[in-house]
Amino acid sequence: MTPVIEVEGLRKVYGAGDTAVHALRGLDLTVQRGEYIAIMGASGSGKSTLLNILGCLDVPSAGTYRLDGIDTSDFAEQQLSLLRNRKIGFVFQSFNLVPRTTALANVELPLVYAGVRRAERKARALAALELVGLTDRSTHRPNELSGGQQQRVAIARALVTSPAIVLADEPTGNLDTDSSREVLGIFDRLNASGRTVVLITHEDDVAAHATRTVRVVDGRVAGVLV
Ligand SMILES: Nc1ncnc2c1ncn2[C@@H]1O[C@H](COP(=O)(O)OP(=O)(O)OP(=O)(O)O)[C@@H](O)[C@H]1O
Ligand SMILES: [Mg+2]
């Protein structure tokens, strides 16, 4: 079986010279298909840096990253975004929805980039919105939705391409208890249906949903709790 994520000796340096920040210092991580991983660690330990690289939003300074068996090391920007569009669904703490357009149009966006035709786009976006329980909000704009609903739209957008992996950087960080519970319920269902989920959290009760917790300390994986 090929792991869905294989990272070896990952390093990331921001800046250069005296002011250089070594955000990742030789990090190794393997994630099997179908796992649900919680990434925890102190502020500044390198969690978001790692997730951005896993999501092909950024590239490492050194080390290798194999995504679904594909070595991304020599990939140019364009190849990376293609890979990202095919394999990755990314959910941000601050939702990152396009403000002046509807929930449906937000969810359709990755399919526009993928060149999917209009009718199929709409059908798939509506199905994704149904999955997160927001069929009745498809014509609303982000400012007409609650935080929890906005995050569910963002999750629908992450899912609409049927990605192998869902990555989420503190997805419940801006949500109240009830909305957090709903969002975590969606991730639970996604994982139960076979999808790989990797999320960053500072909260033990969020991490409790995962099948494995990975602790990042100073840019490396410290210890693994089962
Ligand atoms: N674009 C950047 N330029 C320079 N330094 C950066 C950049 N992004 C992150 N860093 C630095 O890299 C280190 C790791 O940052 P990162 O955002 O990965 O931490 P984190 O574990 O996600 O923290 P938090 O829990 O606060 O979100 C920090 O010291 C941070 O200041
Ligand atoms: Mg972070």
Coordinates of N, CA and C and ligand atoms in Angstrom, one line a residue:
M1 N 0.8 -1.2 0.0 CA 0.0 0.0 0.0 C 0.9 1.3 0.0
T2 N 0.6 2.2 -0.9 CA 1.3 3.4 -0.9 C 0.7 4.4 0.1
P3 N 1.6 5.0 1.0 CA 1.1 6.0 1.8 C 0.6 7.2 1.0
V4 N -0.4 7.9 1.5 CA -0.9 9.1 0.7 C 0.0 10.3 0.9
I5 N 0.6 10.4 2.1 CA 1.6 11.5 2.3 C 2.9 10.8 2.8
E6 N 4.0 11.2 2.2 CA 5.3 10.7 2.7 C 6.3 11.9 2.6
V7 N 6.7 12.3 3.8 CA 7.6 13.5 3.9 C 8.9 13.1 4.6
E8 N 10.0 13.5 4.0 CA 11.3 13.1 4.6 C 12.2 14.3 4.6
G9 N 12.8 14.5 5.8 CA 13.8 15.5 6.0 C 13.4 16.9 5.5
L10 N 12.1 17.2 5.8 CA 11.5 18.5 5.3 C 12.1 19.7 6.1
R11 N 12.6 20.6 5.3 CA 13.2 21.9 5.9 C 12.5 23.0 5.2
K12 N 12.2 24.1 6.0 CA 11.8 25.3 5.5 C 12.4 26.5 6.2
V13 N 13.1 27.3 5.4 CA 13.7 28.5 5.9 C 13.1 29.7 5.3
Y14 N 12.6 30.6 6.1 CA 12.1 31.9 5.6 C 13.2 32.9 5.8
G15 N 13.4 33.7 4.7 CA 14.4 34.7 4.8 C 15.8 34.2 4.7
A16 N 16.8 35.0 4.9 CA 18.2 34.6 4.8 C 19.0 35.3 5.8
G17 N 20.3 34.8 5.9 CA 21.2 35.5 6.8 C 20.8 35.5 8.2
D18 N 21.1 36.6 8.9 CA 20.9 36.8 10.4 C 19.4 36.6 10.7
T19 N 18.6 37.1 9.8 CA 17.1 37.1 10.2 C 16.4 35.8 9.7
A20 N 17.1 34.8 9.2 CA 16.5 33.6 8.7 C 15.7 32.9 9.8
V21 N 14.5 32.4 9.5 CA 13.7 31.6 10.4 C 13.7 30.2 9.9
H22 N 14.1 29.3 10.8 CA 14.1 27.8 10.4 C 12.8 27.3 10.9
A23 N 11.8 27.3 10.1 CA 10.4 26.9 10.5 C 10.3 25.4 10.6
L24 N 10.9 24.6 9.7 CA 10.9 23.2 9.7 C 12.4 22.7 9.6
R25 N 12.7 21.8 10.5 CA 14.2 21.4 10.7 C 14.4 19.9 10.5
G26 N 14.0 19.4 9.4 CA 14.2 17.9 9.1 C 13.0 17.1 9.6
L27 N 11.8 17.4 9.1 CA 10.6 16.8 9.6 C 10.3 15.6 8.7
D28 N 10.0 14.4 9.4 CA 9.5 13.2 8.7 C 8.1 12.9 9.1
L29 N 7.3 12.5 8.1 CA 5.9 12.2 8.5 C 5.3 11.3 7.3
T30 N 4.7 10.2 7.8 CA 4.0 9.3 6.8 C 2.6 9.2 7.2
V31 N 1.7 9.4 6.3 CA 0.2 9.2 6.6 C -0.3 8.2 5.6
Q32 N -1.0 7.2 6.1 CA -1.6 6.2 5.3 C -3.0 6.6 4.9
R33 N -3.4 6.1 3.7 CA -4.8 6.4 3.2 C -5.8 6.1 4.3
G34 N -6.8 7.0 4.5 CA -7.8 6.7 5.4 C -7.6 7.1 6.9
E35 N -6.3 7.6 7.1 CA -6.1 8.0 8.5 C -6.7 9.4 8.7
Y36 N -6.9 9.7 10.0 CA -7.4 11.0 10.5 C -6.3 11.5 11.5
I37 N -5.5 12.5 11.1 CA -4.4 12.9 11.8 C -4.7 14.3 12.4
A38 N -4.4 14.5 13.7 CA -4.4 15.8 14.4 C -3.0 16.2 14.5
I39 N -2.7 17.4 14.1 CA -1.3 18.0 14.3 C -1.4 19.0 15.4
M40 N -0.6 18.8 16.5 CA -0.6 19.8 17.6 C 0.8 20.3 17.8
G41 N 0.9 21.3 18.6 CA 2.2 21.9 18.9 C 2.1 23.4 19.2
A42 N 3.1 23.9 19.9 CA 3.1 25.3 20.3 C 3.0 26.2 19.1
S43 N 2.6 27.4 19.4 CA 2.5 28.5 18.4 C 3.9 28.7 17.9
G44 N 4.1 28.8 16.6 CA 5.4 29.0 16.0 C 6.2 27.7 15.8
S45 N 5.6 26.6 16.1 CA 6.4 25.3 16.0 C 6.5 24.8 14.5
G46 N 5.7 25.4 13.6 CA 5.9 25.0 12.2 C 4.7 24.3 11.6
K47 N 3.6 24.2 12.3 CA 2.4 23.4 11.9 C 1.8 23.9 10.6
S48 N 1.6 25.2 10.5 CA 1.0 25.8 9.3 C 1.9 25.7 8.1
T49 N 3.2 25.9 8.4 CA 4.2 25.8 7.4 C 4.2 24.4 6.8
L50 N 4.1 23.4 7.6 CA 4.0 22.0 7.2 C 2.7 21.8 6.4
L51 N 1.6 22.2 6.9 CA 0.3 22.0 6.2 C 0.3 22.7 4.8
N52 N 0.9 23.9 4.7 CA 0.9 24.6 3.4 C 1.7 23.8 2.4
I53 N 2.8 23.2 2.9 CA 3.6 22.4 2.0 C 2.9 21.1 1.6
L54 N 2.2 20.5 2.5 CA 1.4 19.3 2.2 C 0.3 19.6 1.2
G55 N -0.2 20.9 1.3 CA -1.3 21.3 0.4 C -0.8 21.9 -0.9
C56 N 0.5 21.8 -1.1 CA 1.1 22.3 -2.3 C 0.8 23.8 -2.5
L57 N 0.7 24.5 -1.4 CA 0.5 26.0 -1.4 C 1.9 26.6 -1.2
D58 N 2.9 25.9 -0.8 CA 4.2 26.3 -0.6 C 5.2 25.2 -0.9
V59 N 6.5 25.5 -1.1 CA 7.4 24.4 -1.3 C 8.5 24.4 -0.2
P60 N 9.1 23.3 0.1 CA 10.1 23.2 1.1 C 11.4 23.8 0.6
S61 N 12.3 24.1 1.6 CA 13.7 24.5 1.2 C 14.5 23.3 0.9
A62 N 14.2 22.2 1.6 CA 14.9 20.9 1.4 C 14.0 19.8 1.8
G63 N 14.4 18.6 1.4 CA 13.6 17.4 1.8 C 12.6 17.0 0.7
T64 N 12.0 15.9 0.8 CA 11.1 15.4 -0.2 C 9.7 15.2 0.3
Y65 N 8.7 15.4 -0.6 CA 7.3 15.2 -0.3 C 6.7 14.4 -1.5
R66 N 6.3 13.2 -1.1 CA 5.5 12.4 -2.1 C 4.0 12.4 -1.7
L67 N 3.2 12.9 -2.7 CA 1.8 13.0 -2.5 C 1.1 11.9 -3.4
D68 N 0.5 10.9 -2.7 CA -0.2 9.8 -3.4 C 0.8 9.2 -4.4
G69 N 2.1 9.0 -3.9 CA 3.1 8.3 -4.7 C 3.9 9.2 -5.7
I70 N 3.4 10.5 -5.8 CA 4.1 11.4 -6.8 C 5.1 12.3 -6.1
D71 N 6.3 12.2 -6.5 CA 7.4 13.0 -6.0 C 7.2 14.5 -6.5
T72 N 7.0 15.4 -5.6 CA 6.7 16.8 -6.0 C 8.0 17.7 -6.1
S73 N 9.1 17.1 -5.7 CA 10.3 17.9 -5.5 C 10.7 18.8 -6.7
D74 N 10.5 18.3 -7.9 CA 11.0 19.1 -9.1 C 9.8 19.8 -9.8
F75 N 8.7 19.8 -9.1 CA 7.5 20.4 -9.7 C 7.6 21.9 -9.8
A76 N 7.2 22.5 -10.9 CA 7.1 24.0 -11.0 C 5.7 24.4 -10.5
E77 N 5.6 25.7 -10.3 CA 4.3 26.2 -9.7 C 3.1 25.7 -10.4
Q78 N 3.1 25.6 -11.7 CA 1.9 25.2 -12.5 C 1.5 23.8 -12.2
Q79 N 2.6 22.9 -12.2 CA 2.3 21.5 -11.9 C 1.8 21.3 -10.5
L80 N 2.3 22.1 -9.6 CA 1.9 22.0 -8.2 C 0.4 22.4 -8.1
S81 N 0.0 23.5 -8.8 CA -1.4 23.9 -8.6 C -2.3 22.9 -9.3
L82 N -1.8 22.2 -10.3 CA -2.6 21.2 -11.0 C -2.8 20.0 -10.0
L83 N -1.7 19.6 -9.4 CA -1.7 18.5 -8.4 C -2.7 18.9 -7.2
R84 N -2.5 20.1 -6.7 CA -3.3 20.6 -5.6 C -4.8 20.5 -6.0
N85 N -5.2 20.9 -7.2 CA -6.6 20.9 -7.6 C -7.1 19.5 -7.7
R86 N -6.3 18.5 -8.1 CA -6.7 17.2 -8.2 C -6.8 16.4 -6.9
K87 N -5.8 16.7 -6.0 CA -5.7 15.8 -4.8 C -6.1 16.3 -3.5
I88 N -6.1 17.7 -3.4 CA -6.1 18.3 -2.1 C -7.4 19.2 -1.9
G89 N -8.0 19.0 -0.8 CA -9.0 20.0 -0.3 C -8.5 20.7 0.9
F90 N -8.4 22.1 0.8 CA -7.8 22.8 1.9 C -8.8 23.7 2.6
V91 N -8.9 23.6 4.0 CA -9.8 24.4 4.7 C -9.0 25.3 5.7
F92 N -9.3 26.6 5.7 CA -8.6 27.6 6.4 C -9.3 28.0 7.7
Q93 N -8.6 28.5 8.7 CA -9.3 29.0 9.9 C -10.2 30.1 9.6
S94 N -9.8 31.0 8.7 CA -10.6 32.2 8.4 C -11.5 32.0 7.1
F95 N -11.9 30.8 6.8 CA -12.8 30.4 5.7 C -12.3 30.8 4.3
N96 N -11.8 32.0 4.1 CA -11.3 32.5 2.8 C -12.3 32.3 1.7
L97 N -13.5 32.7 1.9 CA -14.5 32.6 0.8 C -14.4 33.9 0.0
V98 N -14.8 33.9 -1.2 CA -14.9 35.1 -2.1 C -16.2 35.9 -1.6
P99 N -16.0 37.1 -1.1 CA -17.1 37.8 -0.4 C -18.3 38.1 -1.3
R100 N -18.1 38.6 -2.5 CA -19.2 39.2 -3.3 C -20.0 38.2 -4.1
T101 N -19.8 36.9 -3.8 CA -20.6 36.0 -4.7 C -21.2 34.9 -3.8
T102 N -22.1 34.1 -4.4 CA -22.9 33.2 -3.6 C -22.1 32.0 -3.1
A103 N -22.8 31.3 -2.1 CA -22.2 30.0 -1.6 C -22.0 29.1 -2.8
L104 N -23.0 29.0 -3.6 CA -22.9 28.0 -4.8 C -21.7 28.4 -5.7
A105 N -21.5 29.7 -6.0 CA -20.4 30.1 -6.9 C -19.1 29.8 -6.2
N106 N -19.0 30.0 -4.9 CA -17.8 29.8 -4.1 C -17.4 28.3 -4.2
V107 N -18.4 27.4 -4.1 CA -18.1 26.0 -4.1 C -17.8 25.5 -5.5
E108 N -18.3 26.2 -6.5 CA -18.0 25.9 -7.9 C -16.6 26.2 -8.4
L109 N -16.0 27.2 -7.7 CA -14.7 27.8 -8.1 C -13.6 26.8 -8.5
P110 N -13.3 25.8 -7.6 CA -12.3 24.8 -8.0 C -12.6 24.1 -9.3
L111 N -13.9 23.9 -9.6 CA -14.3 23.2 -10.8 C -14.1 24.1 -12.0
V112 N -14.3 25.4 -11.8 CA -14.0 26.3 -12.9 C -12.5 26.2 -13.3
Y113 N -11.6 26.2 -12.3 CA -10.2 26.0 -12.5 C -9.9 24.7 -13.2
A114 N -10.7 23.7 -12.9 CA -10.4 22.3 -13.4 C -11.1 22.2 -14.8
G115 N -11.8 23.2 -15.3 CA -12.3 23.2 -16.6 C -13.6 22.3 -16.8
V116 N -14.3 22.2 -15.7 CA -15.6 21.4 -15.7 C -16.7 22.3 -16.3
R117 N -17.5 21.7 -17.1 CA -18.6 22.5 -17.7 C -19.7 22.9 -16.7
R118 N -20.4 24.0 -17.1 CA -21.3 24.7 -16.3 C -22.3 23.8 -15.6
A119 N -23.0 23.0 -16.4 CA -24.1 22.2 -15.8 C -23.6 21.2 -14.8
E120 N -22.5 20.5 -15.1 CA -21.9 19.6 -14.2 C -21.4 20.3 -12.9
R121 N -20.8 21.4 -13.2 CA -20.3 22.2 -12.0 C -21.4 22.5 -11.0
K122 N -22.5 22.9 -11.5 CA -23.6 23.3 -10.6 C -24.1 22.1 -9.9
A123 N -24.3 21.0 -10.6 CA -24.8 19.7 -10.0 C -23.8 19.3 -8.9
R124 N -22.5 19.3 -9.2 CA -21.5 18.8 -8.2 C -21.5 19.8 -7.0
A125 N -21.6 21.1 -7.2 CA -21.5 22.1 -6.1 C -22.7 21.9 -5.2
L126 N -23.9 21.7 -5.8 CA -25.1 21.5 -5.0 C -25.0 20.2 -4.2
A127 N -24.4 19.2 -4.8 CA -24.2 17.9 -4.0 C -23.3 18.1 -2.8
A128 N -22.2 18.9 -3.1 CA -21.3 19.2 -2.0 C -22.0 20.0 -0.9
L129 N -22.8 21.0 -1.3 CA -23.5 21.8 -0.3 C -24.5 21.0 0.5
E130 N -25.1 20.0 -0.2 CA -26.0 19.1 0.5 C -25.3 18.3 1.6
L131 N -24.1 17.8 1.2 CA -23.2 17.0 2.1 C -23.0 17.8 3.4
V132 N -22.9 19.1 3.4 CA -22.6 19.9 4.6 C -23.9 20.5 5.1
G133 N -25.0 20.1 4.6 CA -26.3 20.5 5.1 C -26.7 22.0 4.8
L134 N -26.3 22.5 3.6 CA -26.5 23.9 3.3 C -27.3 24.1 2.0
T135 N -28.0 23.1 1.6 CA -28.7 23.3 0.3 C -29.6 24.5 0.3
D136 N -30.2 24.9 1.5 CA -31.1 26.0 1.5 C -30.3 27.4 1.6
R137 N -29.0 27.3 1.6 CA -28.3 28.6 1.7 C -27.4 28.8 0.4
S138 N -27.7 28.1 -0.7 CA -26.8 28.1 -1.8 C -26.8 29.5 -2.5
T139 N -27.8 30.3 -2.4 CA -27.8 31.6 -3.0 C -27.4 32.8 -2.1
H140 N -27.0 32.4 -0.9 CA -26.6 33.4 0.1 C -25.1 33.8 -0.1
R141 N -24.8 35.1 0.1 CA -23.4 35.5 0.1 C -22.8 35.2 1.5
P142 N -21.4 35.2 1.5 CA -20.8 34.9 2.8 C -21.2 35.8 4.0
N143 N -21.5 37.1 3.7 CA -21.9 38.0 4.8 C -23.3 37.8 5.2
E144 N -24.0 36.9 4.6 CA -25.4 36.5 5.0 C -25.4 35.2 5.7
L145 N -24.2 34.7 6.0 CA -24.1 33.4 6.6 C -23.4 33.5 8.0
S146 N -23.7 32.6 8.9 CA -23.0 32.6 10.2 C -21.6 32.0 10.0
G147 N -20.7 32.2 11.0 CA -19.3 31.7 10.8 C -19.3 30.2 10.6
G148 N -20.1 29.5 11.3 CA -20.2 28.0 11.1 C -20.7 27.6 9.7
Q149 N -21.7 28.4 9.2 CA -22.2 28.1 7.9 C -21.1 28.5 6.8
Q150 N -20.4 29.6 7.0 CA -19.3 29.9 6.1 C -18.2 28.8 6.1
Q151 N -17.9 28.3 7.3 CA -16.9 27.2 7.3 C -17.4 26.0 6.6
R152 N -18.7 25.7 6.7 CA -19.3 24.6 6.0 C -19.3 24.8 4.5
V153 N -19.5 26.0 4.0 CA -19.3 26.3 2.6 C -17.9 26.1 2.2
A154 N -16.9 26.5 3.0 CA -15.5 26.3 2.7 C -15.2 24.8 2.6
I155 N -15.8 24.0 3.5 CA -15.6 22.6 3.4 C -16.2 22.0 2.1
A156 N -17.4 22.5 1.8 CA -18.0 22.0 0.5 C -17.1 22.3 -0.7
R157 N -16.5 23.5 -0.6 CA -15.6 24.0 -1.7 C -14.3 23.0 -1.7
A158 N -13.9 22.6 -0.5 CA -12.7 21.7 -0.5 C -13.0 20.3 -1.0
L159 N -14.3 20.0 -0.9 CA -14.7 18.6 -1.2 C -15.2 18.4 -2.7
V160 N -15.5 19.5 -3.3 CA -16.2 19.4 -4.6 C -15.4 18.7 -5.7
T161 N -14.1 18.7 -5.5 CA -13.2 18.1 -6.5 C -13.0 16.6 -6.2
S162 N -13.6 16.1 -5.1 CA -13.4 14.7 -4.6 C -11.9 14.5 -4.3
P163 N -11.3 15.3 -3.5 CA -9.8 15.2 -3.2 C -9.5 13.9 -2.4
A164 N -8.3 13.4 -2.6 CA -7.9 12.2 -1.8 C -7.7 12.6 -0.4
I165 N -7.2 13.9 -0.2 CA -6.9 14.4 1.2 C -7.6 15.7 1.5
V166 N -8.1 15.8 2.7 CA -8.6 17.0 3.2 C -7.7 17.6 4.3
L167 N -7.1 18.8 4.1 CA -6.2 19.4 5.0 C -6.9 20.6 5.6
A168 N -6.8 20.8 6.9 CA -7.5 21.9 7.6 C -6.7 22.5 8.7
D169 N -6.4 23.8 8.6 CA -5.6 24.6 9.5 C -6.5 25.2 10.5
E170 N -6.6 24.7 11.7 CA -7.4 25.2 12.8 C -8.9 25.5 12.3
P171 N -9.5 24.5 11.7 CA -10.9 24.8 11.1 C -11.9 25.3 12.1
T172 N -11.7 25.0 13.3 CA -12.8 25.4 14.3 C -12.3 26.5 15.2
G173 N -11.1 27.1 14.8 CA -10.5 28.1 15.6 C -11.3 29.4 15.8
N174 N -12.2 29.7 14.8 CA -13.0 30.9 14.8 C -14.5 30.6 15.1
L175 N -14.7 29.4 15.6 CA -16.2 29.0 15.7 C -16.6 28.7 17.1
D176 N -17.9 29.0 17.4 CA -18.4 28.7 18.7 C -18.6 27.1 18.9
T177 N -19.0 26.7 20.1 CA -19.0 25.3 20.4 C -19.9 24.5 19.4
D178 N -21.1 25.0 19.2 CA -22.1 24.3 18.4 C -21.6 24.2 16.9
S179 N -21.1 25.3 16.4 CA -20.6 25.2 15.0 C -19.4 24.3 14.9
S180 N -18.5 24.3 15.9 CA -17.4 23.4 15.9 C -17.8 22.0 15.9
R181 N -18.9 21.7 16.7 CA -19.3 20.3 16.7 C -19.8 19.9 15.3
E182 N -20.6 20.8 14.6 CA -21.1 20.5 13.3 C -19.9 20.2 12.3
V183 N -18.9 21.1 12.4 CA -17.8 21.0 11.4 C -17.0 19.7 11.7
L184 N -16.8 19.4 13.0 CA -16.1 18.2 13.3 C -16.9 16.9 12.9
G185 N -18.2 17.0 13.0 CA -19.1 15.9 12.6 C -18.9 15.7 11.1
I186 N -18.7 16.7 10.3 CA -18.5 16.6 8.9 C -17.2 15.9 8.6
F187 N -16.1 16.3 9.3 CA -14.8 15.6 9.1 C -14.9 14.2 9.5
D188 N -15.6 13.9 10.6 CA -15.8 12.5 11.0 C -16.5 11.7 9.9
R189 N -17.5 12.2 9.3 CA -18.2 11.5 8.3 C -17.3 11.3 7.0
L190 N -16.6 12.3 6.7 CA -15.6 12.2 5.6 C -14.6 11.1 5.8
N191 N -14.1 11.1 7.0 CA -13.1 10.1 7.3 C -13.7 8.7 7.3
A192 N -14.9 8.6 7.9 CA -15.6 7.3 7.9 C -15.9 6.8 6.5
S193 N -16.0 7.7 5.5 CA -16.3 7.3 4.1 C -14.9 7.1 3.4
G194 N -13.8 7.1 4.1 CA -12.6 6.6 3.5 C -11.6 7.7 3.2
R195 N -12.0 9.0 3.4 CA -11.1 10.1 3.1 C -10.0 10.3 4.1
T196 N -8.8 10.7 3.7 CA -7.7 11.0 4.6 C -7.9 12.5 5.1
V197 N -7.9 12.7 6.4 CA -8.0 14.0 7.0 C -6.8 14.4 7.8
V198 N -6.3 15.5 7.6 CA -5.2 16.0 8.4 C -5.6 17.4 8.9
L199 N -5.7 17.6 10.2 CA -6.1 18.9 10.7 C -5.2 19.4 11.8
I200 N -5.0 20.7 11.9 CA -4.2 21.3 13.0 C -5.2 21.8 14.0
T201 N -4.8 21.6 15.3 CA -5.7 22.1 16.3 C -4.8 22.4 17.6
H202 N -5.3 23.3 18.4 CA -4.7 23.5 19.7 C -5.5 22.9 20.8
E203 N -6.7 22.3 20.4 CA -7.6 21.8 21.4 C -7.7 20.2 21.5
D204 N -7.5 19.7 22.7 CA -7.5 18.3 23.0 C -8.8 17.6 22.5
D205 N -9.9 18.3 22.7 CA -11.2 17.7 22.4 C -11.4 17.6 20.9
V206 N -10.8 18.5 20.1 CA -10.8 18.4 18.7 C -9.9 17.2 18.2
A207 N -8.7 17.2 18.8 CA -7.7 16.1 18.5 C -8.3 14.7 18.8
A208 N -9.2 14.7 19.8 CA -9.8 13.4 20.2 C -10.6 12.7 19.0
H209 N -11.0 13.5 18.0 CA -11.7 13.0 16.9 C -10.8 12.2 16.0
A210 N -9.5 12.5 16.0 CA -8.5 11.9 15.1 C -8.1 10.5 15.5
T211 N -7.6 9.7 14.6 CA -7.1 8.4 14.9 C -5.7 8.4 15.4
R212 N -5.0 9.5 15.2 CA -3.6 9.7 15.6 C -3.2 11.1 15.8
T213 N -2.5 11.4 16.8 CA -2.0 12.8 17.0 C -0.5 12.9 16.8
V214 N -0.1 13.9 16.0 CA 1.3 14.1 15.7 C 1.7 15.5 16.4
R215 N 2.7 15.4 17.2 CA 3.2 16.6 17.9 C 4.4 17.2 17.2
V216 N 4.3 18.5 16.8 CA 5.4 19.2 16.2 C 6.0 20.1 17.3
V217 N 7.4 19.9 17.4 CA 8.2 20.7 18.3 C 9.4 21.3 17.6
D218 N 9.5 22.6 17.5 CA 10.6 23.2 16.8 C 10.9 22.6 15.4
G219 N 9.8 22.5 14.7 CA 10.0 22.1 13.3 C 10.2 20.6 13.0
R220 N 10.0 19.8 14.0 CA 10.2 18.3 13.9 C 9.0 17.6 14.5
V221 N 8.8 16.4 14.1 CA 7.8 15.6 14.8 C 8.4 15.0 16.1
A222 N 7.7 15.3 17.2 CA 8.3 14.9 18.5 C 7.9 13.5 19.0
G223 N 6.6 13.3 19.1 CA 6.2 12.0 19.6 C 4.9 11.7 19.0
V224 N 4.5 10.4 18.9 CA 3.3 10.0 18.3 C 2.4 9.3 19.3
L225 N 1.2 9.8 19.5 CA 0.3 9.2 20.5 C -0.8 8.4 19.7
V226 N -1.0 7.2 20.1 CA -2.1 6.5 19.4 C -3.3 6.6 20.2
Ligands
LIG1 N1 6.0 33.9 5.5 C1 6.8 33.9 6.5 N2 7.9 34.6 6.6 C2 8.8 34.6 7.6 N3 8.6 33.8 8.7 C3 7.5 33.0 8.7 C4 6.5 33.0 7.6 N4 5.6 32.1 8.0 C5 5.9 31.6 9.2 N5 7.0 32.1 9.6 C6 7.7 31.8 10.9 O1 7.9 30.4 10.9 C7 7.7 29.8 12.2 C8 6.6 28.7 12.0 O2 5.4 29.4 11.7 P1 4.0 28.6 11.5 O3 3.0 29.5 11.0 O4 4.3 27.4 10.7 O5 3.7 28.2 13.0 P2 2.4 27.5 13.6 O6 2.9 26.2 14.4 O7 1.4 27.3 12.6 O8 1.9 28.5 14.7 P3 0.4 28.9 15.2 O9 0.0 27.8 16.2 O10 0.6 30.2 15.9 O11 -0.5 29.0 14.0 C9 7.3 31.0 13.1 O12 8.5 31.4 13.8 C10 6.9 32.1 12.1 O13 7.1 33.3 12.6
MG2 MG -0.5 28.1 12.3

